[in-house]
Tab-separated table of C-alpha atoms and ligand atoms in Angstrom:
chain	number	residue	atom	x	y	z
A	1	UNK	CA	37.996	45.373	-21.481
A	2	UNK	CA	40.185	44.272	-23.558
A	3	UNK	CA	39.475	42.990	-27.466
A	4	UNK	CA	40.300	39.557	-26.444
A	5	UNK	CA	38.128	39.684	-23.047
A	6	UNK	CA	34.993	41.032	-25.072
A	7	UNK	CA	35.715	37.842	-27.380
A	8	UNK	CA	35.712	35.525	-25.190
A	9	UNK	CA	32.433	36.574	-23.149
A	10	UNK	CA	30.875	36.891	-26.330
A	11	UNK	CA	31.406	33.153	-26.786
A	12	UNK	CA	30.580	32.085	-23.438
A	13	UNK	CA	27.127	34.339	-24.111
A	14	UNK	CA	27.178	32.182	-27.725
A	15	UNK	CA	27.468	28.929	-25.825
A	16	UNK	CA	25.551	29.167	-23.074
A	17	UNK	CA	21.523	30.537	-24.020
A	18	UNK	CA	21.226	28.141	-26.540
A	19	UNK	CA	22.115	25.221	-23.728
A	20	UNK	CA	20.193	27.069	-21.095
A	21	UNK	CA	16.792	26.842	-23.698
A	22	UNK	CA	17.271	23.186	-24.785
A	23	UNK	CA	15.452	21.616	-21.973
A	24	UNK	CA	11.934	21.229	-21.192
A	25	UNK	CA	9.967	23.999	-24.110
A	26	UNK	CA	9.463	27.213	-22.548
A	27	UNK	CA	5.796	27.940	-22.898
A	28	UNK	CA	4.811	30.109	-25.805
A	29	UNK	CA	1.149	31.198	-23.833
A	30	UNK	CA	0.069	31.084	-20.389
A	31	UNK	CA	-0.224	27.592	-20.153
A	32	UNK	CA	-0.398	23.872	-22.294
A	33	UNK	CA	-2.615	21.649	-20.151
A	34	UNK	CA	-1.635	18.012	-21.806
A	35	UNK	CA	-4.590	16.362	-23.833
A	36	UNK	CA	-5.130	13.072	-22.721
A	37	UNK	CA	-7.802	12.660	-25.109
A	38	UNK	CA	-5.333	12.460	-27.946
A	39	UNK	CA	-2.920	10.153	-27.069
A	40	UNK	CA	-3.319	7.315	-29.874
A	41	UNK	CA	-1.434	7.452	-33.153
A	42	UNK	CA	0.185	10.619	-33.275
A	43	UNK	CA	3.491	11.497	-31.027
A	44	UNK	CA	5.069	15.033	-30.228
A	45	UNK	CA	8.282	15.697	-28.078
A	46	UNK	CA	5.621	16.539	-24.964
A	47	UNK	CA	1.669	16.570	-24.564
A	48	UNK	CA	-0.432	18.484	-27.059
A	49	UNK	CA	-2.146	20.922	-25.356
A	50	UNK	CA	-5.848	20.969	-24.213
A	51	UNK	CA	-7.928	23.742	-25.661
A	52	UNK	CA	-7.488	26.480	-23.589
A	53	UNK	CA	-11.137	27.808	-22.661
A	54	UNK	CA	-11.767	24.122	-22.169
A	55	UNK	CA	-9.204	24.374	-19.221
A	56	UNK	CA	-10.299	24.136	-15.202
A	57	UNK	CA	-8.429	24.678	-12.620
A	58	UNK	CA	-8.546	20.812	-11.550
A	59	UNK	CA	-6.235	20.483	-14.796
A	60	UNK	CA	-3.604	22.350	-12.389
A	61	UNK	CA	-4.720	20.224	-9.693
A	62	UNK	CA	-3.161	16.771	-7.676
A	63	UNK	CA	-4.242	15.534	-4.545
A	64	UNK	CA	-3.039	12.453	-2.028
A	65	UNK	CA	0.988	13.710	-1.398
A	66	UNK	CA	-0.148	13.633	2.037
A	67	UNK	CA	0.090	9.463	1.667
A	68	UNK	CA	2.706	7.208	2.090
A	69	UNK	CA	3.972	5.080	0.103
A	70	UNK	CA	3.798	1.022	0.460
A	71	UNK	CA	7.251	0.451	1.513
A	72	UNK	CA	6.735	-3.202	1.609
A	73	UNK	CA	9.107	-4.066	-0.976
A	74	UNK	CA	12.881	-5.474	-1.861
A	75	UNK	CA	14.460	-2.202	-1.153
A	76	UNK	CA	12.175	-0.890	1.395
A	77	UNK	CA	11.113	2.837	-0.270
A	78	UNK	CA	8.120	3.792	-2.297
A	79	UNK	CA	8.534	7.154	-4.731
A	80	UNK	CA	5.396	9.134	-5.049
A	81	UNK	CA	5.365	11.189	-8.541
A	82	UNK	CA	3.372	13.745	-9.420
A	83	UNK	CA	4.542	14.594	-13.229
A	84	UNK	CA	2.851	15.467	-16.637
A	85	UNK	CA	0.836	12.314	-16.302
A	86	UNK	CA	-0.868	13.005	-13.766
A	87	UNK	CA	-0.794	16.448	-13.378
A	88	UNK	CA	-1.122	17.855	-17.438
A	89	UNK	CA	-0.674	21.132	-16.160
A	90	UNK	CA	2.833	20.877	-15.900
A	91	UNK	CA	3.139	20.163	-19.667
A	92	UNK	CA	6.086	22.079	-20.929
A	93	UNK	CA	6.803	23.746	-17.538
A	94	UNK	CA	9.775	22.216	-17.262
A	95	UNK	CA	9.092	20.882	-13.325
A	96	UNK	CA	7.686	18.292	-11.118
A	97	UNK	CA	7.663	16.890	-7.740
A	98	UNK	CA	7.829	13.756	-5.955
A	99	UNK	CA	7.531	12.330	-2.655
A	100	UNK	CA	9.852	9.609	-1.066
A	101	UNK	CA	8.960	7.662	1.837
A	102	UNK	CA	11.486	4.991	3.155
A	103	UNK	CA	10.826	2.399	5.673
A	104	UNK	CA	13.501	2.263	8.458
A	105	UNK	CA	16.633	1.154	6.446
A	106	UNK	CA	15.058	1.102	3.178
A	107	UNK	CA	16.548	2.922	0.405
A	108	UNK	CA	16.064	4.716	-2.927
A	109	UNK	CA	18.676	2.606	-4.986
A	110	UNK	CA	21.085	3.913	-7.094
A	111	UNK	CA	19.464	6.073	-10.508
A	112	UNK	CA	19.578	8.426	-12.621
A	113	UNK	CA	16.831	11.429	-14.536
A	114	UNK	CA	18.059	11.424	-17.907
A	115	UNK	CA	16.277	14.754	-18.389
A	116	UNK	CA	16.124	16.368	-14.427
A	117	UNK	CA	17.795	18.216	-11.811
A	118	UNK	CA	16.688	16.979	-8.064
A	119	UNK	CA	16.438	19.093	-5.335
A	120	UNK	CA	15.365	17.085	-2.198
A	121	UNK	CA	13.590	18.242	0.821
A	122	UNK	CA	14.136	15.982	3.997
A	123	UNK	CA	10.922	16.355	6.384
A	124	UNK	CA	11.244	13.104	8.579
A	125	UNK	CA	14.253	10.755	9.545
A	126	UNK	CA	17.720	10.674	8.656
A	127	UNK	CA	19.026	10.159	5.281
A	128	UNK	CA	22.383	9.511	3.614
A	129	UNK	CA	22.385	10.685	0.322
A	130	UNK	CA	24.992	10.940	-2.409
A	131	UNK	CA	25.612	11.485	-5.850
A	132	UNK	CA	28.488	10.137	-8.315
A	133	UNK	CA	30.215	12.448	-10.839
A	134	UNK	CA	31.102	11.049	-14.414
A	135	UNK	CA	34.181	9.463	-15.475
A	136	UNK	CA	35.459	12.952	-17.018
A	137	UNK	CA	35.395	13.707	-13.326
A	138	UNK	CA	37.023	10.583	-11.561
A	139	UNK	CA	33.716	8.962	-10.524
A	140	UNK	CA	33.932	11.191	-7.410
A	141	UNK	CA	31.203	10.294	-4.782
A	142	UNK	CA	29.380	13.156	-3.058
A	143	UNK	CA	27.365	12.371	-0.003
A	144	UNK	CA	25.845	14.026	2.869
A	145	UNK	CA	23.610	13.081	5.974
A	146	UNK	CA	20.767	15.297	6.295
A	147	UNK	CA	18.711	15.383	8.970
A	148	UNK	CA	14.831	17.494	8.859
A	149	UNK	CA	15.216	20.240	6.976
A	150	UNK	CA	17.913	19.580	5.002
A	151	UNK	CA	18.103	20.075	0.918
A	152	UNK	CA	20.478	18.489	-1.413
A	153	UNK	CA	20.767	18.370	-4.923
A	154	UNK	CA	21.801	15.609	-7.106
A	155	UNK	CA	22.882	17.762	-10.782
A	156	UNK	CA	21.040	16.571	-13.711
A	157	UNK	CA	22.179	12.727	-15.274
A	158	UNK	CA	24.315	11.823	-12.154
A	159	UNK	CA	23.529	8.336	-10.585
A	160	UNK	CA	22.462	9.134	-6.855
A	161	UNK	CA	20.685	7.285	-4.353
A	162	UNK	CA	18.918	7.801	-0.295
A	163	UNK	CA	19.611	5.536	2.373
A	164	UNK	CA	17.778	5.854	5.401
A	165	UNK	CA	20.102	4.959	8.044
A	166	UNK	CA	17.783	5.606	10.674
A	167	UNK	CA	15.095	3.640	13.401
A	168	UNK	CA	12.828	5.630	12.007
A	169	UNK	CA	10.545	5.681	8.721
A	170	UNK	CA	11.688	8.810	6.549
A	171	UNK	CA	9.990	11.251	4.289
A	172	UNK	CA	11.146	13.414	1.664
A	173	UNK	CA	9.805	15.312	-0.817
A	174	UNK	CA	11.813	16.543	-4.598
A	175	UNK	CA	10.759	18.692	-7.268
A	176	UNK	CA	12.686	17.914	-10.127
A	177	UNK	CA	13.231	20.300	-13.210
A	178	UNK	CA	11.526	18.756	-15.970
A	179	UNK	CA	7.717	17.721	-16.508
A	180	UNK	CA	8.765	14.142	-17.159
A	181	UNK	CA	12.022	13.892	-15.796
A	182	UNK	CA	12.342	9.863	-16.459
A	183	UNK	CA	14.215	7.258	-13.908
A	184	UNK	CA	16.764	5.220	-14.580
A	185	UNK	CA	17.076	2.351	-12.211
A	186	UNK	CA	20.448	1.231	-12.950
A	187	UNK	CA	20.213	-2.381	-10.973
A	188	UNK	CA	17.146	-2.820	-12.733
A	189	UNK	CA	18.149	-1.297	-16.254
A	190	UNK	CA	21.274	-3.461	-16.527
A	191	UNK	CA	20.097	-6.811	-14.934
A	192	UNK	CA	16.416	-6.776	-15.614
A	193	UNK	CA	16.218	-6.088	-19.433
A	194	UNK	CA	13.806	-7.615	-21.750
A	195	UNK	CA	15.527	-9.588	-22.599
A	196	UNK	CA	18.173	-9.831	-20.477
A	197	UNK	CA	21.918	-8.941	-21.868
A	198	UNK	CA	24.202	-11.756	-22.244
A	199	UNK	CA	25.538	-12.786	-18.782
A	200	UNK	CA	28.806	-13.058	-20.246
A	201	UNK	CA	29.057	-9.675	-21.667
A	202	UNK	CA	27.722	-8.403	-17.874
A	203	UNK	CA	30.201	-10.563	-16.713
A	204	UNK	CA	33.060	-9.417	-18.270
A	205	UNK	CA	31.757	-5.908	-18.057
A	206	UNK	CA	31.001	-5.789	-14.124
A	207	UNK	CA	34.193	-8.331	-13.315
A	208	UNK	CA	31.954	-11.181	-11.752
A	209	UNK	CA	31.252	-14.665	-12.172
A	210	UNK	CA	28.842	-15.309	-15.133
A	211	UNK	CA	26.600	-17.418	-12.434
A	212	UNK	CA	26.206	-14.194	-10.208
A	213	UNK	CA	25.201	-12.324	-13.076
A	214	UNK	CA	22.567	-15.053	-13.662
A	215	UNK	CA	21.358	-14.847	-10.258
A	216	UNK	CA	21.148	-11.419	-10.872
A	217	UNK	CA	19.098	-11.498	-14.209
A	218	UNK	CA	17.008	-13.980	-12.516
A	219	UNK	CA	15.827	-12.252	-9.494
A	220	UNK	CA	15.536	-8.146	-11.442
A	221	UNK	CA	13.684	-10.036	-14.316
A	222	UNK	CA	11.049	-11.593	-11.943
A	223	UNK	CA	11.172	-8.222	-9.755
A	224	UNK	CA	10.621	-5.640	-13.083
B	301	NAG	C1	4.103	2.353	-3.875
B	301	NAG	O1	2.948	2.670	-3.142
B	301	NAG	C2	1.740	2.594	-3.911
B	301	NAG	C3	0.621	3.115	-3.042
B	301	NAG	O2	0.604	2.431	-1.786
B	301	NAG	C4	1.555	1.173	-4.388
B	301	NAG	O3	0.394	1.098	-5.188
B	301	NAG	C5	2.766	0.747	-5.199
B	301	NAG	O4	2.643	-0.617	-5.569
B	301	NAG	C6	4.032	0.923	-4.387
B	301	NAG	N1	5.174	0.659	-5.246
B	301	NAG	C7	6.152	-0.185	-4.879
B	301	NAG	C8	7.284	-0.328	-5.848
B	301	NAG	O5	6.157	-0.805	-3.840
């Protein structure tokens, strides 16, 4: 290898394991079972962690993933989520898992997990799926119909969404690399802040009438 070629791994090496470490805390024992008993006051970037001979093995524990979802809403999908707050055994394992159930039609409307990778499991129905890359990348949309079976990822921070496009009722299931990955709803996010964002800034921003935008702010205030 050449001097230059050496250099120029060594900075990839330089760049990359301090992003690769900068995510959810690798655990510095066996395990950090959140505390909910401490949760007044005093904030850390996680869960403090339950005294360890204190911990069971229900603190690793979550049951009912086997249940649907009420679908019986606007956009016809319920998202199950089984994260740090339910399950403090995932505290600073850096994953978690949901389940998606969609009612024939319904869909999982565009958002994004400002902190998590998804990878999505299809088990019933038919799905189209798709992510959108960022404007350094020309906003390309990525989409795919899976059928039973099927996986698909959306990458970390990219707005995606599920539409079942099917007779049928769908199920899914995701496990998503943080403990707390956080979801960003963007319909509801933009139009249904509290309180709302000027319509005329929305208006300008989104190109549409200020009165749409107040429709809008009207119906995702009284929906959020
Ligand atoms: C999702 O389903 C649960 C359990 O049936 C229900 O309590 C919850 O209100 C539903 N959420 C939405 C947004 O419909």
């Amino acid at each position: 290898m050449r001097a230059s070629q050496v250099f120029i791994v060594f900075i990839t090496l330089a760049l990359a394991i301090p992003f690769g470490i900068t995510y959810d805390p690798s655990p510095l024992q066996d395990f950090c079972v959140a505390n909910k008993n401490l949760n007044n006051g005093v904030f850390v970037n996680g869960k403090f962690c339950k005294d360890p001979k204190q911990v069971k093995a229900e603190d690793f524990f979550y049951s009912g993933l086997n249940v649907a979802g009420d679908t019986n809403n606007d956009v016809k999908s319920n998202v199950t989520t089984v994260n740090v707050e339910n399950l403090p055994g995932l505290n600073t394992m850096g994953i978690s898992l949901v389940r998606i159930d969609y009612a024939p039609y319904g869909q999982n409307p565009p958002h994004t997990h400002p902190r998590g990778t998804e990878i999505l499991v299809l088990i019933e129905g038919t799905l189209y799926v798709g992510f959108v890359s960022s404007n350094q990348d020309n906003n390309r949309l990525f989409t795919k119909i899976l059928h039973p079976g099927d996986v698909f990822v959306f990458p970390i921070g990219m707005i995606h969404f599920q539409v079942n496009i099917g007779k049928t009722p769908a199920v899914a299931f995701a496990g998503l690399s943080s403990q707390n990955a956080g979801v960003i709803t963007i319909a509801n996010t933009v139009f249904g802040s509290k309180p709302p964002i000027n319509p005329e800034f929305l208006a300008q921003a989104f190109q549409l009438d200020a009165n749409i935008v107040k429709d809008l702010e009207a119906k995702f205030a009284s929906n959020n």
